[in-house]
Structures are given as structure tokens and as C-alpha cells.
C-alpha positions as MATLAB code, in Angstrom:
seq = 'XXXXXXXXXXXXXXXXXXXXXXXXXXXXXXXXXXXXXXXXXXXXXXXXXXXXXXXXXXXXXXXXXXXXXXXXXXXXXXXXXXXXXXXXXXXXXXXXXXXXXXXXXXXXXXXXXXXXXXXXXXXXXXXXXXXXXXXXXXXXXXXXXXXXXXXXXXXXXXXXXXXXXXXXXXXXXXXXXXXXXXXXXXXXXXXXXXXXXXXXXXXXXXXXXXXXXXXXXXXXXXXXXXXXXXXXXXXXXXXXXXXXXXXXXXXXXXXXXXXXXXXXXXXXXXXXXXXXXXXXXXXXXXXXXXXXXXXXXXXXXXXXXXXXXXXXXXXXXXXXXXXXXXXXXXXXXXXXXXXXXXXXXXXXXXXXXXXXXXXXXXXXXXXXXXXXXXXXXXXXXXXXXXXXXXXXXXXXXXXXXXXXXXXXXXXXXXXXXXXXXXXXXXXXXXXXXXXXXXXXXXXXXXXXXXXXXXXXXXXXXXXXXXXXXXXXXXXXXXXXXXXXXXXXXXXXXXXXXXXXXXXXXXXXXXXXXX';
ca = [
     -43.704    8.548   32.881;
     -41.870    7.446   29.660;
     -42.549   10.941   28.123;
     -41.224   12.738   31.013;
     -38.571   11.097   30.491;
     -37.819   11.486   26.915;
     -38.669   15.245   27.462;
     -36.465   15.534   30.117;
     -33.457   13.983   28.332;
     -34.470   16.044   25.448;
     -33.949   19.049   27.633;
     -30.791   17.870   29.217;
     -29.522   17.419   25.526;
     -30.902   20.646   24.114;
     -28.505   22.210   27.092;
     -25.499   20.003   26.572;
     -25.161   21.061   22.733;
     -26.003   25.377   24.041;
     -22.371   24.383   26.344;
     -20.447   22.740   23.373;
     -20.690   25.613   21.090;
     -18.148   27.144   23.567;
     -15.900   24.437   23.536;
     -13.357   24.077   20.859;
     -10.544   21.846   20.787;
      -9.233   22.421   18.103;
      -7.727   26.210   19.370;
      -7.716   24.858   22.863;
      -9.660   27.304   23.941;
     -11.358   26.675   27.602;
     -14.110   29.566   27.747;
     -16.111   28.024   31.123;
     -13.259   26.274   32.940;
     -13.154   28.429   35.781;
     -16.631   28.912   36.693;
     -19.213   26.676   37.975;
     -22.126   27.337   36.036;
     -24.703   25.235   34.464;
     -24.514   25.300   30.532;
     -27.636   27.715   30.382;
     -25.805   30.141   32.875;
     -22.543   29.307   30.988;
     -24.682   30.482   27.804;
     -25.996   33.745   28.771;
     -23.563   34.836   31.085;
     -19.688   33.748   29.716;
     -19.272   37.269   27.351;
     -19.876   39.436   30.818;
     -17.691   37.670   33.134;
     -14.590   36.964   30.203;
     -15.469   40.928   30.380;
     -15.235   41.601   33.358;
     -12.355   38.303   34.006;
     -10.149   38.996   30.697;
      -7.444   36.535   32.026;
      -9.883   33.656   32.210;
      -9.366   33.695   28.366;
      -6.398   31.124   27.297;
      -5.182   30.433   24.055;
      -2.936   27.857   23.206;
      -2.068   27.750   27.187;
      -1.658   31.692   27.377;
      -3.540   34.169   28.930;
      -4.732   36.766   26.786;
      -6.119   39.607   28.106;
      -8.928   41.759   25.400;
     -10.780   44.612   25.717;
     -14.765   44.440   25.739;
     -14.607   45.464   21.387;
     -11.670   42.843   21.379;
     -13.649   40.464   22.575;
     -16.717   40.690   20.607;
     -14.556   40.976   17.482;
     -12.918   37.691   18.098;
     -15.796   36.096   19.210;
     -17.300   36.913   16.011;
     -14.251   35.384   14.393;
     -14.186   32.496   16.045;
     -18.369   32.013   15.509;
     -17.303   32.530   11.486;
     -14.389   29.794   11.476;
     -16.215   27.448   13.404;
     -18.855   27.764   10.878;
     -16.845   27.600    7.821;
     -14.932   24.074    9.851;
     -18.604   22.481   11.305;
     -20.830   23.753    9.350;
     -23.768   21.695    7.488;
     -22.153   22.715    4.238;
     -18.421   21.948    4.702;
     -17.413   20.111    1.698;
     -15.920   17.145    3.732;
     -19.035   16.524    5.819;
     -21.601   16.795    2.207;
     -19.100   14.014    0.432;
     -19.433   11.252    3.389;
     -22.892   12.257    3.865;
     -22.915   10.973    0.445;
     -20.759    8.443    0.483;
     -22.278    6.787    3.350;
     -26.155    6.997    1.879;
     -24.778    5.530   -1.153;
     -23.210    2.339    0.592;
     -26.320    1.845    3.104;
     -28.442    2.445   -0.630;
     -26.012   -0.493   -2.576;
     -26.808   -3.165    0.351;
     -30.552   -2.002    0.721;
     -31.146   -2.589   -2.978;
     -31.462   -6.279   -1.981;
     -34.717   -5.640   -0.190;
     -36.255   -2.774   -2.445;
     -35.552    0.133    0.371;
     -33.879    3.000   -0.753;
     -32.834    5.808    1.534;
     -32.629    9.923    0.211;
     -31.724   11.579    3.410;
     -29.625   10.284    5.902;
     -30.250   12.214    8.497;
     -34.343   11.559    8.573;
     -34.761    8.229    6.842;
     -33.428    6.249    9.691;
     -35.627    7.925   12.336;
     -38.311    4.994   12.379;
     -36.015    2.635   12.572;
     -37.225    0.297    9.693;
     -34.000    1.411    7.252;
     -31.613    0.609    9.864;
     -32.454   -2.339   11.295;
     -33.330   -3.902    7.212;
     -29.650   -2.623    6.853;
     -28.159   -4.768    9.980;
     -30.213   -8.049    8.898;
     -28.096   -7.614    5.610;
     -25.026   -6.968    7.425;
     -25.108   -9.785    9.767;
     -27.580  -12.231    7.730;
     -30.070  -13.015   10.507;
     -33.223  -11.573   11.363;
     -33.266   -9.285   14.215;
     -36.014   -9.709   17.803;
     -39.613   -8.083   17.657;
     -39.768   -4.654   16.310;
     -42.736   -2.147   14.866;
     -43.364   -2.878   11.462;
     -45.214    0.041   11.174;
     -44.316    2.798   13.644;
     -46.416    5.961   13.985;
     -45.611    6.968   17.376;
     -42.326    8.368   18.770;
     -42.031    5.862   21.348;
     -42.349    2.826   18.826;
     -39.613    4.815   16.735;
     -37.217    4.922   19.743;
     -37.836    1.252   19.960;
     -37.233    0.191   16.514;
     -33.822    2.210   17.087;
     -32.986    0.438   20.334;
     -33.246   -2.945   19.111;
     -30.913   -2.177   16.525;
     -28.323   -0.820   18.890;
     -28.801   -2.784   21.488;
     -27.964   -6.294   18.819;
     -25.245   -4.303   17.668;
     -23.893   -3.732   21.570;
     -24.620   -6.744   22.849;
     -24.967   -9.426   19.990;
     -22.720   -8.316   17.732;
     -19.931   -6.617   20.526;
     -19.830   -3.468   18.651;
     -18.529    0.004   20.507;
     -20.797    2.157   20.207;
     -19.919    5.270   21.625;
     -21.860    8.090   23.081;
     -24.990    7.508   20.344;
     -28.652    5.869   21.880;
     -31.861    5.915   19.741;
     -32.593    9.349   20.594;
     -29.910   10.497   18.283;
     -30.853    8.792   15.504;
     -34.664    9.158   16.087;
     -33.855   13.350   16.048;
     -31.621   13.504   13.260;
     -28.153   14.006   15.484;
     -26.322   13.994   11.786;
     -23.016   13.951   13.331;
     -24.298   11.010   15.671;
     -25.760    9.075   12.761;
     -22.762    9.764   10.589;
     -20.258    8.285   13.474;
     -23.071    5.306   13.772;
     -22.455    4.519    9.377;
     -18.915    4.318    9.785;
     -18.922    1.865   12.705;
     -20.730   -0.381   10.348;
     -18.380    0.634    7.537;
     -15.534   -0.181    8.990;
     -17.075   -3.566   10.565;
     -18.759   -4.766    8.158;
     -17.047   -3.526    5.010;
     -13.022   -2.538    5.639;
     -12.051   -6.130    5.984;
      -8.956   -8.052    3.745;
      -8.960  -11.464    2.333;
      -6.306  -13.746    3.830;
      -5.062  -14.612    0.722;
      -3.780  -11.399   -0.345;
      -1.069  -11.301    2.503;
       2.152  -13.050    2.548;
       2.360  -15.914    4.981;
       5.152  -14.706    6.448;
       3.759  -11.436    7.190;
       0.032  -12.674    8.136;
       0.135  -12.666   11.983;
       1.493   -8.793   11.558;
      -0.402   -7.509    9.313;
      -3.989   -8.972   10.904;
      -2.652   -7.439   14.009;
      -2.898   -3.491   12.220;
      -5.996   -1.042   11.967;
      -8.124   -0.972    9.253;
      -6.878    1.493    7.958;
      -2.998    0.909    8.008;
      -4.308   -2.568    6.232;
      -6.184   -1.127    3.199;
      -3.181    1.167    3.131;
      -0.452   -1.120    2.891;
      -2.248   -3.870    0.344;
      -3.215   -0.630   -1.895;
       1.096    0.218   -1.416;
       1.647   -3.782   -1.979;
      -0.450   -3.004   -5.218;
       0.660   -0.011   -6.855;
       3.516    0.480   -9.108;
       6.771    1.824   -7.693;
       6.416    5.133   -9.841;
       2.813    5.924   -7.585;
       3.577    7.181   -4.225;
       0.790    6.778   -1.832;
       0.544    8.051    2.104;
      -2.774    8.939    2.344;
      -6.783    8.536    1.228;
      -7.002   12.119    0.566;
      -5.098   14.693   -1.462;
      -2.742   12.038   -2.881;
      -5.756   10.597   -4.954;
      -7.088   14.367   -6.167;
      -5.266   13.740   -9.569;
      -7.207   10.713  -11.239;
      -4.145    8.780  -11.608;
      -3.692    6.524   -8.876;
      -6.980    4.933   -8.741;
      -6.103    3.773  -12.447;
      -3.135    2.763  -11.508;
      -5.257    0.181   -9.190;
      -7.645   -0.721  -11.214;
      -4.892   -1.804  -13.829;
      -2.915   -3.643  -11.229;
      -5.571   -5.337   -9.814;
      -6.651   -6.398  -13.411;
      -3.951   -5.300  -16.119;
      -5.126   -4.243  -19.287;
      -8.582   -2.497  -17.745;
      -6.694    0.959  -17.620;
      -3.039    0.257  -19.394;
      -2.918    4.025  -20.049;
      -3.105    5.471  -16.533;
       0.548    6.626  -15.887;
       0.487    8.305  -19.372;
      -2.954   10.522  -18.201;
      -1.894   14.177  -17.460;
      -2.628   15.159  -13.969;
      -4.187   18.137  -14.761;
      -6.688   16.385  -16.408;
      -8.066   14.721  -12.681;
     -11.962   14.705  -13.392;
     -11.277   13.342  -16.535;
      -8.858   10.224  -14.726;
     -11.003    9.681  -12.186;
     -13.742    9.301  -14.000;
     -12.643    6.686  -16.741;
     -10.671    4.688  -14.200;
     -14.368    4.796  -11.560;
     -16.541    3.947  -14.646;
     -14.354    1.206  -16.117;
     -14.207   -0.262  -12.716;
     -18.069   -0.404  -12.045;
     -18.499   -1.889  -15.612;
     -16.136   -5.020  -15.349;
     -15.538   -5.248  -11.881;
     -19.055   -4.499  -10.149;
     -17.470   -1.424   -8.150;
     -19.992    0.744   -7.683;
     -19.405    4.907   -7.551;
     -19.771    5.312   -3.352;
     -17.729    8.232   -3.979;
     -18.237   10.264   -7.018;
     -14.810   11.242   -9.246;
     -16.267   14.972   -8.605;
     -15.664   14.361   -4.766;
     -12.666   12.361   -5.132;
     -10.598   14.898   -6.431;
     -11.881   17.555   -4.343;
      -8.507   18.650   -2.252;
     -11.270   18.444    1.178;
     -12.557   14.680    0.000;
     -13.070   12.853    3.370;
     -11.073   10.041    4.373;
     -13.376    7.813    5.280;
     -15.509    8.147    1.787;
     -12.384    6.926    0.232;
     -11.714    4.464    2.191;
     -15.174    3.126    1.991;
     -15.024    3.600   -1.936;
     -11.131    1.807   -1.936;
     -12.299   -1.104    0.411;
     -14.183   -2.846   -2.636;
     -11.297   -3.340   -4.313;
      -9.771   -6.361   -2.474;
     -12.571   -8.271   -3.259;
     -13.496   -7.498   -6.660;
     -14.033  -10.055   -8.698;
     -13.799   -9.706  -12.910;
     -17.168   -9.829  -14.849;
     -17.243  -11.849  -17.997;
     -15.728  -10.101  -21.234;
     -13.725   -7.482  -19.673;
     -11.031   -6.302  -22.009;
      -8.080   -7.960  -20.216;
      -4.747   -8.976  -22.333;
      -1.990   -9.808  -19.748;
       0.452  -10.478  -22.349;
       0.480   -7.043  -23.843;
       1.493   -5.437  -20.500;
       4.718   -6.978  -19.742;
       6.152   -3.531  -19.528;
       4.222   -3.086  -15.770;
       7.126   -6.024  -14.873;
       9.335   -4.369  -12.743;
      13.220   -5.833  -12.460;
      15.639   -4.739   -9.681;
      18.730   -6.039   -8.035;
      22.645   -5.351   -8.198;
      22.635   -8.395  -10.552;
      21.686   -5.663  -12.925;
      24.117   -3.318  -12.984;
      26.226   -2.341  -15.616;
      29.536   -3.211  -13.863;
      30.846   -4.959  -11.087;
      30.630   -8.595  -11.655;
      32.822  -11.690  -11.591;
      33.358  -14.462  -13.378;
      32.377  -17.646  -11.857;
      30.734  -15.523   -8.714;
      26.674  -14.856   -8.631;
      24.758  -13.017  -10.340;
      21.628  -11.874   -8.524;
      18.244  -10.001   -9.323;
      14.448  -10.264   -9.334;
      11.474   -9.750  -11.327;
       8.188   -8.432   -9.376;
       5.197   -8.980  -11.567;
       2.342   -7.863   -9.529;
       1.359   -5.267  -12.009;
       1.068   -7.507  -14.846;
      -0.944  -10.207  -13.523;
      -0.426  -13.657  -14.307;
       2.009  -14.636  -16.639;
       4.852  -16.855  -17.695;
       8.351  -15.507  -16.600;
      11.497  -15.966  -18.518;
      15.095  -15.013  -18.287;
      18.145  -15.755  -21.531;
      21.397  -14.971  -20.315;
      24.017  -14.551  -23.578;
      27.592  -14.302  -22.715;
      29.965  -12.410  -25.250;
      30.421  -15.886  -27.051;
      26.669  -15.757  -28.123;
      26.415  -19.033  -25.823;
      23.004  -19.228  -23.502;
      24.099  -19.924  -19.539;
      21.927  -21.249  -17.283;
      20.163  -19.132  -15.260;
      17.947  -20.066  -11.898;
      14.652  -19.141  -11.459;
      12.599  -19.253   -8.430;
       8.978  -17.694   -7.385;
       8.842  -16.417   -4.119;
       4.552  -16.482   -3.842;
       4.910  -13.347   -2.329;
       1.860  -10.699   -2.896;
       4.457   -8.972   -5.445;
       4.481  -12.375   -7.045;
       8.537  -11.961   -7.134;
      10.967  -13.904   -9.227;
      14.349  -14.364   -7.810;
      17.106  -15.110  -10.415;
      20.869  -16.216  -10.238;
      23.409  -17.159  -12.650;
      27.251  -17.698  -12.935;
      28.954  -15.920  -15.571;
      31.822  -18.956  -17.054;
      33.940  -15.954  -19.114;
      34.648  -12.429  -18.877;
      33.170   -9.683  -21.205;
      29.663   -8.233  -22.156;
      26.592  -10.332  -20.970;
      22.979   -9.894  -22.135;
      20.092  -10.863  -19.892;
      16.912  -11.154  -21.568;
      13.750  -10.975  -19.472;
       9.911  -12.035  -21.138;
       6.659  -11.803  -19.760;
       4.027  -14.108  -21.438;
       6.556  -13.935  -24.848;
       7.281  -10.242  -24.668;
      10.377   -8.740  -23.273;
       9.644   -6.237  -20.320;
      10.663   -2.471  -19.953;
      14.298   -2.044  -20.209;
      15.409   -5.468  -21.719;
      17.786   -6.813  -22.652;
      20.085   -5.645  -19.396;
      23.841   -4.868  -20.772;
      26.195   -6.208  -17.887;
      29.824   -6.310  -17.934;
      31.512   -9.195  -16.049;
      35.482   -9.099  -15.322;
      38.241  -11.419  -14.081;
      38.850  -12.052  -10.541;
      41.766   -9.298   -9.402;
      44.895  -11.425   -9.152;
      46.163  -11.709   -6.163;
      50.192  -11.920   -4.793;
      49.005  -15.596   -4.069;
      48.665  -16.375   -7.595;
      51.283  -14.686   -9.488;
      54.309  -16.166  -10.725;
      57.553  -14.202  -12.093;
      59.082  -16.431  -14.555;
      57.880  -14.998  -18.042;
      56.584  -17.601  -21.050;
      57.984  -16.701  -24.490;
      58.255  -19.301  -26.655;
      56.397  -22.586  -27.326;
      58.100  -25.920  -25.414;
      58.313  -24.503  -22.410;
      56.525  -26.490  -19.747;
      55.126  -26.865  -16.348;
      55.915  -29.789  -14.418;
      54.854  -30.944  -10.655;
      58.548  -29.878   -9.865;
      57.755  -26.520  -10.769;
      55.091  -25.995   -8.481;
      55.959  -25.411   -4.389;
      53.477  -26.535   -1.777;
      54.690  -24.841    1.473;
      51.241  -25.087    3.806;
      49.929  -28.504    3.004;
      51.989  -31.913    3.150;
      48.670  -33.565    1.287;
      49.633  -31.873   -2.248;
      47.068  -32.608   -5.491;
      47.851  -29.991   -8.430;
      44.732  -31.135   -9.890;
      43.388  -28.477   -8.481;
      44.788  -25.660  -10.484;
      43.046  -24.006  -13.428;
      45.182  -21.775  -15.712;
      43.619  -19.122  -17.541;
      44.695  -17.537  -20.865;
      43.769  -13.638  -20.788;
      44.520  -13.537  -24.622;
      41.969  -16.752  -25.335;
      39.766  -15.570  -22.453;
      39.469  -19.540  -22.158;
      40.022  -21.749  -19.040;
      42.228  -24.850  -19.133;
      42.201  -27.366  -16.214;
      45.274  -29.405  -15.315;
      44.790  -32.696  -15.765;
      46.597  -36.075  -14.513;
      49.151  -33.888  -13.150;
      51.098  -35.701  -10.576;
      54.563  -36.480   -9.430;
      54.899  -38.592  -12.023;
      52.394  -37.627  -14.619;
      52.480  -35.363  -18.194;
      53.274  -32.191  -18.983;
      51.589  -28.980  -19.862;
      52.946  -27.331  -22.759;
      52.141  -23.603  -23.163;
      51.321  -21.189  -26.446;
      53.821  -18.633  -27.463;
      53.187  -15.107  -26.885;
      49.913  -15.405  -24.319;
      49.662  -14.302  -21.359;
      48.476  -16.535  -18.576;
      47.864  -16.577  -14.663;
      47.034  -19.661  -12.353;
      44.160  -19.588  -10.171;
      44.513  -22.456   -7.311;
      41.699  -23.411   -4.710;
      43.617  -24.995   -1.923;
      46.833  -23.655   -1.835;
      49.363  -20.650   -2.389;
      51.378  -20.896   -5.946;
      55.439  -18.964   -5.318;
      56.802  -19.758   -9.058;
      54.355  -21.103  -11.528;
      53.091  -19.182  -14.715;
      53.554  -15.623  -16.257;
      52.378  -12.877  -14.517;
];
């Protein structure tokens, strides 16, 4: 009874796949939609009534009518594209049949099975279900430890994919043991990346900002491995994709180096058209010092039709890579992957005694010891504020408050060395004087002084000229009033200088020169 069964589910199959070589989704094109006929009929009989029905053609949602030669001539078109797409040797389908037999291979190593075709050396079930006790670290119920028969074979398979259903609460979509058991390829290949992406494409919680941890565990898989590999690279890398964006060899040195600085300090300096040769150093370096082994080979990788999900399964070791003893790592020679930004740095535009702002990202350099000398045009050092943010940039946000106008110089160090483009050349100016602050009487000679009579206070009865600073353009220095009062000293000015008033709390009508 069981093999009638089989046999007849065999058949049912064997008819199923004779009506999907006429459907095609990708050119919408519906060759059987408007007849009821069972796939076998639907086989031999479609080409003479699309002859003798031209309209029942549609492509891309119009009806195209074709002679009998027409017909047949696209037909044989179509039969060649679909080929060239689906085929057993499309490039994209060889490199994850690859990729896939080399990641089952790298976990199966730690029982002594070894698997050389994919598509027949899971049929007795033994390779697969060896591969899930690795996966999920427990044994897995009863099974044939030495299968001859087909039926034992289907049952090896079925406990395997039943644990995975039902134990584990894996989807597993339109694949029983039948599939695997027959060598479905595209069945088995769909089966590999469900435990892929499971069991492999995960992130460690410690390499996403607090802030941004409930969002970011909410995402895909795949919009996760993207964005930490985005959080990783250097601004200069732009990368959208796991496909042709990686064909040049550069970019997967440019994450080796940022995951580890100094494994591959070269990388943006490789030339592109050089990819084998950048892939290849970068993939090699990275299996010697940080364990990563090739799932994808640098061949494949820059192939412009490498397959998404062999990258990503190659990429997703990177997270969790973890730096073998004597690796050739020197943080402090790579302060030039320090990256500063921020209006703080521009060349103009700044005040005194108003805040200077930028930051210093340093997640391309590793760890290292951040430092920041502000010199004003005196050759004096001004404070300036540092603070980490423990963001997965591992930011530095800086401040400072320029005291006098002129040139500034902002030096920024990593680990003793001063990063790309320092020392930062900013100007800082004077506050713009406004009609609140400008007196009319001129100051020419020395003796002349300011007294509390020659100050008006017409908005506040509570009066304290203590709070007035004069500034001397031609000194570029600052001097504060002090013990000013109704009945206190004088202020005696310098001949020939120039000088405005700058009050906090109230408006000055005759004080100083303008």
C-alpha cells in the first residue's frame, strides 16, 4: 500500500513539473488559463489549440495573435531563454550550489561527514539529519542508521523535517522527503537556505546601539546584515546590495579592515580593475586570522551573476568573528580611517564666545585613545569637551568656546597620531554689533572716561553696570568693568583704539566709540 502510494505521488509529481514548464512568471505569460485540461492534456495538446485559439496567447496582459510559424518560432525562443535563466548551468544557481555544500561541509567537519553533491548526498537522510543535530545541539528521535531501502530513506528525511516543522517551528514550504530523497535540486536548495538563514544570518546584540535595538531586531535578515555591514564600512564605500556592488574586491577589504584595522590597511588604494586579485587577498587574510572560511570563492564573488544568498551566507560570519592569536593588527598606525565631521569644522562662520561643535567617528580604526588641542591665534590651548557617545560608530562629540577672534587650530590624535586632514584651520570672528550696542561719542585722547552717569538704563529700574564688558578691536582683548557703581571708580580709556561695549541685560544709547 505504501508503494502505491509513493508511486502514485511520484506520478502526480512527474505531471505537475510536464504543466510548469508552461508557466512562466516572469513574462506573465498564461499558456493553459483558459482551458480545463489536465497537465498531460495541457502537454500534448496547448501548441494545437494556441493554433487554432491565437488570442488565448497574452503577453504582458495583451493579446497577441501569431501565425502557426510565429508560434513555433517563439516557442522556440522562449524554450532557449528559459534555459539560459533555469537551467542546471546558470552561473547563479552553480555558485550557491556551492556555497551552500561548502557551509553544510564546514559544520559537518565536526563529525567526519563530508558531502560532494548536494543534490544526491542527502537522499538517505544520514547527512541531513547529522547536519540538524549540529544546528540545534540535540540528538534527533529513532532513525535508520543504515538505510538500504527507499522507504527507510523517506523516513530518515521525514524525521528531519518533521523536528524542523514541529520542534523547531520552521516554515517549510512546499518541500516533503520525497524531494530531497529524488534529488528536487531546486527543493533541496530552498531547504539549505532555510537553515542558512535560521541558523546562521543572526547578529549579536552588542553590535547595535541601544537606542536603536528594539528597531533594528524588528528587520529581516537581510536588511540587518545590510545595515551593520553600512554601520561598518567607511563613508567613501557605498553599499546597496550583496551582489554587483561587491564584484570589485574592494569592499570586502574594506570590512575586513574595519572589523579589525590593520588586517587589510591598503584596501581603498587596490585598483578595481584588479577584482580577483582584491578579493582574493582580503578572503585569504580573513580565513587566516579570523577563522572565515571561503563559502564563496573570490572567483564567484566577483562574478557580475554571484547569488545573493552565497554572499550573504559568506558576509554573515563576519559579525562574529573573533581574532586568532598573532594577527598583524597595529591600531595606532591607522588613525587616518578616523573620520571627523561637523559645522564645527568649517573654515568660517564662527563666534567668539558661541560653540563650537563637531565629532570624531572611529569605527574604522578600532580602539583607540581620542584627543582634541584647540590653539587660538595667541598660541594659548582652550579647553575643549569631549564626550563618547558608545554608539556602534564609536562617535566622539566635541565642543569648545573660542575666548578671541582670529585663526584657530584644532588638532585631532588617534592613539598619538593626528588623523586625516589635521590640524582643521577655522576662522572665528566678533559678534556683528548691533544698534543696541553702539555708542556715537568718539574716544581720542587718553583721560577721557566712563562714568555710571554716562551710561542710560531706560528698561530696567534694577540697574548693575557690572555687567558690561568692553572690547578693544585694536588689542583684540576683553576688559570687564569692575566696581562700577553710582558711586564707584572710573574707567580710563587708551588713545587711538577703537572700542565697542557688549552688555547682557540691557540696551547701551551713549557709551563708547563706535
Amino acid at each position: 500500500m505504501n508503494t502505491m502510494s509513493t508511486n502514485l505521488r511520484q506520478k502526480l509529481r512527474e505531471l505537475n513539473k510536464q504543466k510548469e514548464e508552461f508557466d512562466v512568471d516572469n513574462q506573465n505569460i498564461d499558456m493553459h488559463k483558459n482551458y480545463s485540461t489536465t497537465p498531460v492534456q495541457l502537454k500534448k495538446t496547448s501548441i494545437n489549440q494556441l493554433i487554432l485559439h491565437p488570442k488565448s496567447l497574452n503577453i504582458n496582459n495583451q493579446d497577441i495573435t501569431l501565425t502557426p510559424e510565429e508560434f513555433h518560432r517563439r516557442e522556440q525562443e522562449f524554450n532557449n531563454d528559459m534555459q539560459r535563466e533555469c537551467g542546471q548551468d546558470a552561473q547563479w544557481k552553480k555558485i550557491q550550489q556551492n556555497t551552500f555544500t561548502r557551509w553544510a561541509n564546514e559544520r559537518l567537519k565536526l563529525v567526519n561527514r563530508h558531502i560532494n553533491n548536494l543534490q544526491t548526498d542527502l537522499s538517505d537522510g544520514l547527512n541531513l539529519i547529522a547536519l540538524i543535530e549540529i544546528l540545534v545541539n540535540k540528538k534527533l528521535p529513532r532513525y535508520n542508521q543504515r538505510p538500504q531501502f527507499r522507504s527507510q530513506k523517506l523516513e530518515n528525511v521525514s524525521v528531519v523535517l518533521d523536528y524542523l516543522e514541529n520542534i523547531e517551528k520552521k516554515r517549510l514550504v512546499n518541500i516533503d522527503a520525497l524531494d530531497i530523497v529524488d534529488g528536487n535540486m531546486k527543493l533541496i536548495l530552498g531547504l539549505m537556505w532555510t537553515l542558512i538563514l535560521h541558523y546562521s544570518i543572526t547578529l549579536p546584540a552588542w553590535e547595535i546601539p541601544n537606542e536603536k535595538r528594539e528597531t533594528i531586531q524588528n528587520l529581516k535578515p537581510k536588511q540587518k546584515l545590510m545595515n551593520w555591514l553600512q554601520a561598518k564600512l567607511p563613508t567613501q564605500i557605498n553599499i546597496g546590495n550583496f551582489t554587483s556592488d561587491w564584484n570589485d574586491g574592494r569592499a570586502i577589504g574594506a570590512v575586513l579592515n574595519s572589523c579589525y584595522p590593520g588586517l587589510f590597511p591598503n584596501w581603498a588604494d587596490r585598483d578595481p580593475k584588479n577584482a580577483l586579485e582584491n578579493a582574493k587577498e582580503a578572503m585569504d587574510l580573513a580565513e587566516r586570522w579570523l577563522g572565515i572560511p571561503q563559502l564563496i570563492q573570490p572567483h564567484e564573488m566577483i562574478n557580475p551573476q554571484v547569488d545573493e544568498q552565497s554572499m550573504m551566507t559568506y558576509l554573515s560570519q563576519y559579525p562574529n568573528a573573533q581574532l586568532q592569536p598573532g594577527a598583524p593588527i597595529k591600531p595606532k598606525n591607522y588613525a587616518n580611517q578616523v573620520h571627523c565631521y561637523g559645522s564645527g569644522l568649517d573654515r568660517t562662520g564662527h563666534i567668539v564666545d558661541k560653540p563650537v561643535i563637531f565629532h570624531i567617528e572611529t569605527c574604522a580604526a578600532g580602539l583607540g585613545k581620542v584627543d582634541v588641542i584647540v590653539v587660538n591665534p595667541n598660541g594659548q590651548t582652550e579647553e575643549c569637551l569631549i564626550e563618547f557617545r558608545e554608539d556602534i560608530n564609536r562617535t566622539y562629540d566635541c565642543v569648545f568656546y573660542p575666548t578671541i577672534d582670529g585663526e584657530y587650530k584644532i588638532i585631532v590624535t588617534f592613539n598619538e597620531q593626528e588623523v586625516r586632514n589635521s590640524p582643521f584651520l577655522i576662522n572665528v570672528a566678533l559678534p556683528e554689533p548691533t544698534p543696541d550696542l553702539l555708542v556715537n561719542d568718539e574716544v581720542d585722547a587718553p583721560g577721557n572716561e566712563i562714568t555710571p552717569s554716562d551710561i542710560e538704563q531706560p528698561f530696567y529700574e534694577n540697574f548693575n553696570p557690572t555687567n558690561a564688558i568692553v572690547y578693544d578691536r585694536q588689542e583684540t582683548t576683553d576688559i570687564k568693568i569692575t566696581n562700577l557703581d553710582e558711586e564707584g571708580d572710573d574707567l580710563i580709556l587708551e588713545e587711538d583704539h577703537i572700542y565697542y561695549a557688549h552688555v547682557s541685560y540691557f540696551k547701551i544709547l551713549s557709551f563708547l566709540t563706535q
